[in-house]
C-alpha cells in the first residue's frame, strides 16, 4: 500500500456528498480505508460504493447530534476496519440549513449538529484512537467564523438581535479545536481545523445566489472560485504522520479573503 495515509482508517462525517465526499476520495487515493458516516443513508451508501470495494470504504449511519448514535457509529467503524486513526468532523447543517429560521429552538438545533456534534463524535472516537497509540482529528470550521458583519442568516432589518447560528457554531468549532488539542495531546491525538471560504458545492449553489459567487471571489487576494479539491491537501497534511507536532491550529483556505493572525 502506498500513499501518505497508507494503512490508516479514516472516518469522515458528512461524507455522503460535497466536501466530505471529496475528503474521503482523496484519503482513499492516499491509501486509507474510509468510513463514510452520514445522516443521509442513500447518499452515504452511494458515496461509499463510489470509493471502492468493501475493503476500501463502507457506509455507517450517524446523527452526529445524538450521543447514542455517535457511539454506535464509532463502534461500527471499528468493527468494519479494526480501529480508527483519523476523524474528520465535516458534517454540519449547511446545505440543509434553514437560512431564515431565527428561532431560539432552531439555533439550538444548529448548535447540536454543527458544534456539539463535533464534540460528541470526537468523544466517541477518542478512546479508539488511544487504543491505537494516537490519532488525528480534523474539524471543519468556515470563513463564516471570521465574518462578524453580514454573517449568513442575519436579518436585514432590526427586529431585535438575530441568530447568527451557522457563524456562531463555526466560530465555536475553532475554540473547541483548541480545547480538544490541549486535552488530547497527551495521548498523541492532534486536533486541527480547516476554515474554508466559499466552496463551489451543491449546497453552496443552493445557499449562495450564483450572481454573488463572482462578487465573493473578487474579495479574495487570489481571485477565483474554490472547489472541494482545493481543501483536500490540507486535510491530508493534518491527518498524516508529518503533522505529528501540529495541533490546535486553524488553516483558512479562502484565496486570502480572511487572514487571521
Ligand atoms: N461549501 C462551502 O462553501 C463551505 C464553506 C465553509 C465551510 N463549509 C463546511 O464544510 C462542510 C461540508 O460542506 P458541504 O458544502 O459539503 O455541505 P453539504 O450540506 O453538502 O454536506 C453536509 C453533509 O453533512 C450531512 N449531515 C447533516 N447533518 C448531519 C447529522 N446530524 N449527522 C450526520 N451527517 C449530517 C449531510 O447529510 C451532508 O451529507 C460543512 O461543515 C460546512 O459547514 C462549507
mmCIF file of C-alpha atoms and ligand atoms in Angstrom:
data_model
loop_
_atom_site.group_PDB
_atom_site.id
_atom_site.type_symbol
_atom_site.label_atom_id
_atom_site.label_comp_id
_atom_site.label_asym_id
_atom_site.label_seq_id
_atom_site.Cartn_x
_atom_site.Cartn_y
_atom_site.Cartn_z
ATOM 1 C CA UNK A 1 0.000 0.000 0.000
ATOM 2 C CA UNK A 2 1.334 3.449 -0.885
ATOM 3 C CA UNK A 3 0.305 6.999 -0.124
ATOM 4 C CA UNK A 4 0.646 9.435 2.737
ATOM 5 C CA UNK A 5 -2.170 7.734 4.679
ATOM 6 C CA UNK A 6 -1.311 4.137 3.784
ATOM 7 C CA UNK A 7 -2.810 1.650 6.215
ATOM 8 C CA UNK A 8 -4.794 4.273 8.138
ATOM 9 C CA UNK A 9 -8.503 4.140 8.878
ATOM 10 C CA UNK A 10 -10.349 7.433 8.448
ATOM 11 C CA UNK A 11 -13.899 8.238 9.495
ATOM 12 C CA UNK A 12 -15.347 11.242 7.654
ATOM 13 C CA UNK A 13 -18.686 12.611 8.836
ATOM 14 C CA UNK A 14 -20.984 14.190 6.281
ATOM 15 C CA UNK A 15 -19.125 12.340 3.513
ATOM 16 C CA UNK A 16 -22.301 11.451 1.627
ATOM 17 C CA UNK A 17 -21.761 14.414 -0.681
ATOM 18 C CA UNK A 18 -19.870 17.663 -1.194
ATOM 19 C CA UNK A 19 -16.641 18.461 0.629
ATOM 20 C CA UNK A 20 -16.828 15.403 2.897
ATOM 21 C CA UNK A 21 -17.008 13.077 -0.105
ATOM 22 C CA UNK A 22 -14.002 14.835 -1.656
ATOM 23 C CA UNK A 23 -12.012 14.378 1.572
ATOM 24 C CA UNK A 24 -12.965 10.693 1.543
ATOM 25 C CA UNK A 25 -11.959 10.307 -2.114
ATOM 26 C CA UNK A 26 -8.538 11.896 -1.532
ATOM 27 C CA UNK A 27 -7.945 9.823 1.607
ATOM 28 C CA UNK A 28 -8.581 6.650 -0.412
ATOM 29 C CA UNK A 29 -6.107 7.878 -3.048
ATOM 30 C CA UNK A 30 -3.589 8.326 -0.228
ATOM 31 C CA UNK A 31 -4.016 4.700 0.869
ATOM 32 C CA UNK A 32 -6.556 4.989 3.711
ATOM 33 C CA UNK A 33 -9.665 2.908 4.308
ATOM 34 C CA UNK A 34 -12.597 5.268 4.744
ATOM 35 C CA UNK A 35 -15.780 5.129 6.758
ATOM 36 C CA UNK A 36 -18.410 7.355 5.159
ATOM 37 C CA UNK A 37 -20.535 8.492 8.120
ATOM 38 C CA UNK A 38 -23.671 10.417 7.239
ATOM 39 C CA UNK A 39 -27.258 11.012 8.284
ATOM 40 C CA UNK A 40 -28.410 10.603 4.698
ATOM 41 C CA UNK A 41 -28.364 6.866 4.084
ATOM 42 C CA UNK A 42 -28.882 6.814 0.322
ATOM 43 C CA UNK A 43 -26.188 9.434 -0.347
ATOM 44 C CA UNK A 44 -23.845 7.744 2.121
ATOM 45 C CA UNK A 45 -24.219 4.273 0.573
ATOM 46 C CA UNK A 46 -23.771 5.625 -2.940
ATOM 47 C CA UNK A 47 -20.709 7.624 -1.850
ATOM 48 C CA UNK A 48 -19.102 4.607 -0.167
ATOM 49 C CA UNK A 49 -19.613 2.362 -3.187
ATOM 50 C CA UNK A 50 -18.168 5.076 -5.475
ATOM 51 C CA UNK A 51 -14.950 4.985 -3.424
ATOM 52 C CA UNK A 52 -14.106 1.329 -3.982
ATOM 53 C CA UNK A 53 -14.801 -2.150 -2.660
ATOM 54 C CA UNK A 54 -15.757 -3.002 0.923
ATOM 55 C CA UNK A 55 -12.082 -3.308 1.951
ATOM 56 C CA UNK A 56 -11.638 0.334 0.970
ATOM 57 C CA UNK A 57 -14.819 2.099 2.046
ATOM 58 C CA UNK A 58 -18.026 1.468 3.917
ATOM 59 C CA UNK A 59 -21.063 3.445 4.973
ATOM 60 C CA UNK A 60 -22.052 3.917 8.590
ATOM 61 C CA UNK A 61 -25.241 5.765 9.505
ATOM 62 C CA UNK A 62 -24.798 8.517 12.087
ATOM 63 C CA UNK A 63 -26.578 11.503 13.515
ATOM 64 C CA UNK A 64 -23.704 13.474 14.995
ATOM 65 C CA UNK A 65 -26.108 15.354 17.273
ATOM 66 C CA UNK A 66 -27.149 12.133 19.042
ATOM 67 C CA UNK A 67 -24.957 10.828 21.894
ATOM 68 C CA UNK A 68 -26.218 7.279 21.277
ATOM 69 C CA UNK A 69 -25.803 7.372 17.503
ATOM 70 C CA UNK A 70 -22.161 8.549 17.594
ATOM 71 C CA UNK A 71 -21.199 5.698 19.969
ATOM 72 C CA UNK A 72 -22.892 3.119 17.721
ATOM 73 C CA UNK A 73 -21.245 4.604 14.628
ATOM 74 C CA UNK A 74 -17.760 4.679 16.169
ATOM 75 C CA UNK A 75 -18.113 1.020 17.156
ATOM 76 C CA UNK A 76 -19.378 0.126 13.665
ATOM 77 C CA UNK A 77 -16.308 1.811 12.146
ATOM 78 C CA UNK A 78 -14.019 -0.177 14.446
ATOM 79 C CA UNK A 79 -15.894 -3.382 13.600
ATOM 80 C CA UNK A 80 -15.502 -2.663 9.868
ATOM 81 C CA UNK A 81 -11.798 -1.775 9.731
ATOM 82 C CA UNK A 82 -10.307 -2.713 13.124
ATOM 83 C CA UNK A 83 -9.841 0.777 14.551
ATOM 84 C CA UNK A 84 -9.924 4.500 13.786
ATOM 85 C CA UNK A 85 -6.813 6.641 13.177
ATOM 86 C CA UNK A 86 -8.351 9.746 11.622
ATOM 87 C CA UNK A 87 -11.631 11.530 12.265
ATOM 88 C CA UNK A 88 -12.832 14.376 10.073
ATOM 89 C CA UNK A 89 -15.727 16.232 11.692
ATOM 90 C CA UNK A 90 -17.193 17.645 8.495
ATOM 91 C CA UNK A 91 -20.951 17.054 8.964
ATOM 92 C CA UNK A 92 -22.983 20.191 9.504
ATOM 93 C CA UNK A 93 -26.250 21.855 8.715
ATOM 94 C CA UNK A 94 -25.076 23.843 5.708
ATOM 95 C CA UNK A 95 -26.892 22.740 2.548
ATOM 96 C CA UNK A 96 -29.843 21.625 4.696
ATOM 97 C CA UNK A 97 -29.638 24.678 6.968
ATOM 98 C CA UNK A 98 -32.756 26.864 7.229
ATOM 99 C CA UNK A 99 -31.249 30.217 6.321
ATOM 100 C CA UNK A 100 -34.062 32.401 7.589
ATOM 101 C CA UNK A 101 -35.077 30.475 10.708
ATOM 102 C CA UNK A 102 -34.266 32.884 13.524
ATOM 103 C CA UNK A 103 -35.940 30.956 16.355
ATOM 104 C CA UNK A 104 -34.116 30.018 19.545
ATOM 105 C CA UNK A 105 -35.235 26.394 19.132
ATOM 106 C CA UNK A 106 -33.593 26.222 15.715
ATOM 107 C CA UNK A 107 -30.450 27.947 16.992
ATOM 108 C CA UNK A 108 -30.118 25.070 19.455
ATOM 109 C CA UNK A 109 -30.604 22.515 16.680
ATOM 110 C CA UNK A 110 -27.815 24.092 14.622
ATOM 111 C CA UNK A 111 -25.548 24.102 17.689
ATOM 112 C CA UNK A 112 -26.396 20.453 18.379
ATOM 113 C CA UNK A 113 -25.286 19.392 14.903
ATOM 114 C CA UNK A 114 -22.515 21.839 13.950
ATOM 115 C CA UNK A 115 -20.762 22.324 17.289
ATOM 116 C CA UNK A 116 -21.896 19.781 19.875
ATOM 117 C CA UNK A 117 -21.808 17.134 17.127
ATOM 118 C CA UNK A 118 -18.063 17.729 16.752
ATOM 119 C CA UNK A 119 -17.574 17.194 20.479
ATOM 120 C CA UNK A 120 -19.886 14.162 20.654
ATOM 121 C CA UNK A 121 -18.291 12.418 17.667
ATOM 122 C CA UNK A 122 -14.782 13.134 18.959
ATOM 123 C CA UNK A 123 -15.690 11.904 22.440
ATOM 124 C CA UNK A 124 -16.927 8.637 20.933
ATOM 125 C CA UNK A 125 -13.860 8.137 18.721
ATOM 126 C CA UNK A 126 -11.035 9.327 21.009
ATOM 127 C CA UNK A 127 -10.897 6.146 23.175
ATOM 128 C CA UNK A 128 -10.449 4.081 19.992
ATOM 129 C CA UNK A 129 -7.558 6.357 18.965
ATOM 130 C CA UNK A 130 -5.975 5.929 22.389
ATOM 131 C CA UNK A 131 -6.078 2.155 21.795
ATOM 132 C CA UNK A 132 -4.065 2.725 18.570
ATOM 133 C CA UNK A 133 -1.496 4.924 20.374
ATOM 134 C CA UNK A 134 -2.720 8.203 18.874
ATOM 135 C CA UNK A 135 -4.799 9.772 16.155
ATOM 136 C CA UNK A 136 -5.738 12.784 14.085
ATOM 137 C CA UNK A 137 -8.885 14.865 14.349
ATOM 138 C CA UNK A 138 -9.657 17.460 11.678
ATOM 139 C CA UNK A 139 -12.611 19.764 12.320
ATOM 140 C CA UNK A 140 -14.415 21.687 9.614
ATOM 141 C CA UNK A 141 -14.922 25.322 10.542
ATOM 142 C CA UNK A 142 -15.683 28.054 7.988
ATOM 143 C CA UNK A 143 -14.689 31.515 6.862
ATOM 144 C CA UNK A 144 -18.105 32.450 8.298
ATOM 145 C CA UNK A 145 -16.401 32.247 11.709
ATOM 146 C CA UNK A 146 -14.439 35.389 10.784
ATOM 147 C CA UNK A 147 -17.280 37.334 9.216
ATOM 148 C CA UNK A 148 -18.737 39.465 12.001
ATOM 149 C CA UNK A 149 -20.735 41.667 9.642
ATOM 150 C CA UNK A 150 -23.355 40.409 7.247
ATOM 151 C CA UNK A 151 -22.934 36.908 8.606
ATOM 152 C CA UNK A 152 -25.089 34.245 6.987
ATOM 153 C CA UNK A 153 -28.703 34.159 8.105
ATOM 154 C CA UNK A 154 -28.863 37.529 9.825
ATOM 155 C CA UNK A 155 -31.963 39.699 9.436
ATOM 156 C CA UNK A 156 -31.691 42.689 7.102
ATOM 157 C CA UNK A 157 -33.806 44.974 9.275
ATOM 158 C CA UNK A 158 -33.629 45.252 13.050
ATOM 159 C CA UNK A 159 -36.389 43.262 14.721
ATOM 160 C CA UNK A 160 -34.096 42.501 17.681
ATOM 161 C CA UNK A 161 -30.849 40.594 17.978
ATOM 162 C CA UNK A 162 -30.804 37.840 15.386
ATOM 163 C CA UNK A 163 -29.444 34.333 15.499
ATOM 164 C CA UNK A 164 -26.116 34.022 13.723
ATOM 165 C CA UNK A 165 -26.499 30.284 14.132
ATOM 166 C CA UNK A 166 -24.185 28.989 11.392
ATOM 167 C CA UNK A 167 -21.422 31.533 12.017
ATOM 168 C CA UNK A 168 -21.689 31.163 15.804
ATOM 169 C CA UNK A 169 -21.200 27.407 15.568
ATOM 170 C CA UNK A 170 -18.276 27.661 13.149
ATOM 171 C CA UNK A 171 -16.569 30.149 15.493
ATOM 172 C CA UNK A 172 -17.254 27.660 18.290
ATOM 173 C CA UNK A 173 -15.553 24.889 16.309
ATOM 174 C CA UNK A 174 -12.336 26.942 16.374
ATOM 175 C CA UNK A 175 -12.438 27.254 20.166
ATOM 176 C CA UNK A 176 -13.376 23.605 20.606
ATOM 177 C CA UNK A 177 -10.482 22.572 18.339
ATOM 178 C CA UNK A 178 -8.025 24.297 20.661
ATOM 179 C CA UNK A 179 -9.550 22.875 23.869
ATOM 180 C CA UNK A 180 -9.597 19.365 22.398
ATOM 181 C CA UNK A 181 -5.993 19.750 21.194
ATOM 182 C CA UNK A 182 -4.984 20.743 24.708
ATOM 183 C CA UNK A 183 -6.707 17.786 26.309
ATOM 184 C CA UNK A 184 -5.917 15.028 23.816
ATOM 185 C CA UNK A 185 -2.267 15.853 23.121
ATOM 186 C CA UNK A 186 -1.041 13.665 25.965
ATOM 187 C CA UNK A 187 -2.430 10.665 24.046
ATOM 188 C CA UNK A 188 -0.724 11.669 20.752
ATOM 189 C CA UNK A 189 -4.008 12.828 19.282
ATOM 190 C CA UNK A 190 -3.737 16.056 17.292
ATOM 191 C CA UNK A 191 -6.749 18.292 16.673
ATOM 192 C CA UNK A 192 -6.735 20.920 13.941
ATOM 193 C CA UNK A 193 -9.318 22.795 11.897
ATOM 194 C CA UNK A 194 -9.834 23.871 8.317
ATOM 195 C CA UNK A 195 -11.798 27.075 7.695
ATOM 196 C CA UNK A 196 -12.810 27.148 4.020
ATOM 197 C CA UNK A 197 -14.087 30.185 2.198
ATOM 198 C CA UNK A 198 -16.998 29.795 -0.186
ATOM 199 C CA UNK A 199 -16.572 26.473 -1.957
ATOM 200 C CA UNK A 200 -18.436 25.505 -5.083
ATOM 201 C CA UNK A 201 -20.610 22.612 -3.862
ATOM 202 C CA UNK A 202 -24.215 21.602 -4.497
ATOM 203 C CA UNK A 203 -25.022 23.021 -1.047
ATOM 204 C CA UNK A 204 -23.417 26.376 -1.829
ATOM 205 C CA UNK A 205 -25.253 26.600 -5.133
ATOM 206 C CA UNK A 206 -28.474 26.252 -3.120
ATOM 207 C CA UNK A 207 -27.460 28.760 -0.414
ATOM 208 C CA UNK A 208 -25.464 31.423 -2.285
ATOM 209 C CA UNK A 209 -27.053 33.042 -5.366
ATOM 210 C CA UNK A 210 -24.907 32.406 -8.468
ATOM 211 C CA UNK A 211 -24.621 36.171 -9.117
ATOM 212 C CA UNK A 212 -22.973 36.567 -5.704
ATOM 213 C CA UNK A 213 -20.224 33.989 -6.355
ATOM 214 C CA UNK A 214 -18.095 36.285 -8.601
ATOM 215 C CA UNK A 215 -18.510 39.137 -6.080
ATOM 216 C CA UNK A 216 -17.202 36.888 -3.300
ATOM 217 C CA UNK A 217 -14.320 35.725 -5.489
ATOM 218 C CA UNK A 218 -13.377 39.359 -6.143
ATOM 219 C CA UNK A 219 -12.856 39.908 -2.391
ATOM 220 C CA UNK A 220 -10.016 37.369 -2.350
ATOM 221 C CA UNK A 221 -6.321 38.185 -2.712
ATOM 222 C CA UNK A 222 -6.217 35.388 -5.289
ATOM 223 C CA UNK A 223 -9.359 35.739 -7.400
ATOM 224 C CA UNK A 224 -11.228 32.642 -8.469
ATOM 225 C CA UNK A 225 -13.729 30.032 -7.379
ATOM 226 C CA UNK A 226 -12.633 27.419 -4.840
ATOM 227 C CA UNK A 227 -13.616 23.766 -5.259
ATOM 228 C CA UNK A 228 -13.634 20.907 -2.702
ATOM 229 C CA UNK A 229 -10.363 19.573 -4.187
ATOM 230 C CA UNK A 230 -8.672 22.823 -3.064
ATOM 231 C CA UNK A 231 -9.149 21.701 0.571
ATOM 232 C CA UNK A 232 -8.008 18.102 0.453
ATOM 233 C CA UNK A 233 -4.243 18.687 0.575
ATOM 234 C CA UNK A 234 -4.615 20.442 3.931
ATOM 235 C CA UNK A 235 -6.762 17.616 5.298
ATOM 236 C CA UNK A 236 -4.191 15.026 4.202
ATOM 237 C CA UNK A 237 -1.393 17.021 5.844
ATOM 238 C CA UNK A 238 -3.236 17.360 9.176
ATOM 239 C CA UNK A 239 -4.107 13.636 9.008
ATOM 240 C CA UNK A 240 -0.590 12.486 8.147
ATOM 241 C CA UNK A 241 2.376 11.379 10.252
ATOM 242 C CA UNK A 242 4.214 14.510 9.062
ATOM 243 C CA UNK A 243 1.894 16.659 11.205
ATOM 244 C CA UNK A 244 2.536 14.835 14.494
ATOM 245 C CA UNK A 245 3.517 18.057 16.306
ATOM 246 C CA UNK A 246 0.925 20.278 14.590
ATOM 247 C CA UNK A 247 -2.075 20.737 16.865
ATOM 248 C CA UNK A 248 -4.642 23.348 17.846
ATOM 249 C CA UNK A 249 -4.186 25.131 14.516
ATOM 250 C CA UNK A 250 -6.710 26.587 12.102
ATOM 251 C CA UNK A 251 -5.930 26.816 8.405
ATOM 252 C CA UNK A 252 -8.047 29.280 6.466
ATOM 253 C CA UNK A 253 -8.359 28.265 2.816
ATOM 254 C CA UNK A 254 -10.179 31.045 1.023
ATOM 255 C CA UNK A 255 -7.844 32.591 -1.534
ATOM 256 C CA UNK A 256 -6.786 35.230 1.002
ATOM 257 C CA UNK A 257 -10.100 36.832 1.959
ATOM 258 C CA UNK A 258 -9.558 36.490 5.703
ATOM 259 C CA UNK A 259 -6.026 36.450 7.054
ATOM 260 C CA UNK A 260 -6.399 35.991 10.822
ATOM 261 C CA UNK A 261 -3.213 36.212 12.885
HETATM 262 N N1 LIG B 1 -19.448 24.664 0.830
HETATM 263 C C1 LIG B 1 -18.903 25.728 1.410
HETATM 264 O O1 LIG B 1 -18.805 26.820 0.814
HETATM 265 C C2 LIG B 1 -18.385 25.637 2.815
HETATM 266 C C3 LIG B 1 -17.586 26.691 3.295
HETATM 267 C C4 LIG B 1 -17.097 26.620 4.582
HETATM 268 C C5 LIG B 1 -17.384 25.523 5.366
HETATM 269 N N2 LIG B 1 -18.172 24.520 4.885
HETATM 270 C C6 LIG B 1 -18.431 23.375 5.734
HETATM 271 O O2 LIG B 1 -17.970 22.216 5.070
HETATM 272 C C7 LIG B 1 -18.789 21.101 5.424
HETATM 273 C C8 LIG B 1 -19.378 20.443 4.191
HETATM 274 O O3 LIG B 1 -19.974 21.415 3.368
HETATM 275 P P1 LIG B 1 -20.763 20.999 2.041
HETATM 276 O O4 LIG B 1 -20.797 22.159 1.145
HETATM 277 O O5 LIG B 1 -20.235 19.700 1.538
HETATM 278 O O6 LIG B 1 -22.232 20.814 2.687
HETATM 279 P P2 LIG B 1 -23.390 19.713 2.477
HETATM 280 O O7 LIG B 1 -24.608 20.276 3.085
HETATM 281 O O8 LIG B 1 -23.417 19.298 1.049
HETATM 282 O O9 LIG B 1 -22.850 18.459 3.300
HETATM 283 C C9 LIG B 1 -23.136 18.246 4.638
HETATM 284 C C10 LIG B 1 -23.259 16.752 4.873
HETATM 285 O O10 LIG B 1 -23.480 16.569 6.279
HETATM 286 C C11 LIG B 1 -24.538 15.630 6.457
HETATM 287 N N3 LIG B 1 -25.212 15.882 7.727
HETATM 288 C C12 LIG B 1 -26.034 16.913 8.044
HETATM 289 N N4 LIG B 1 -26.485 16.776 9.303
HETATM 290 C C13 LIG B 1 -25.923 15.645 9.798
HETATM 291 C C14 LIG B 1 -26.001 14.970 11.053
HETATM 292 N N5 LIG B 1 -26.767 15.440 12.048
HETATM 293 N N6 LIG B 1 -25.275 13.835 11.221
HETATM 294 C C15 LIG B 1 -24.524 13.342 10.203
HETATM 295 N N7 LIG B 1 -24.428 13.924 8.997
HETATM 296 C C16 LIG B 1 -25.120 15.055 8.801
HETATM 297 C C17 LIG B 1 -25.459 15.851 5.257
HETATM 298 O O11 LIG B 1 -26.283 14.719 5.018
HETATM 299 C C18 LIG B 1 -24.436 16.115 4.141
HETATM 300 O O12 LIG B 1 -24.030 14.912 3.521
HETATM 301 C C19 LIG B 1 -19.812 21.639 6.420
HETATM 302 O O13 LIG B 1 -19.296 21.525 7.730
HETATM 303 C C20 LIG B 1 -19.903 23.115 6.032
HETATM 304 O O14 LIG B 1 -20.373 23.894 7.102
HETATM 305 C C21 LIG B 1 -18.685 24.561 3.624
#
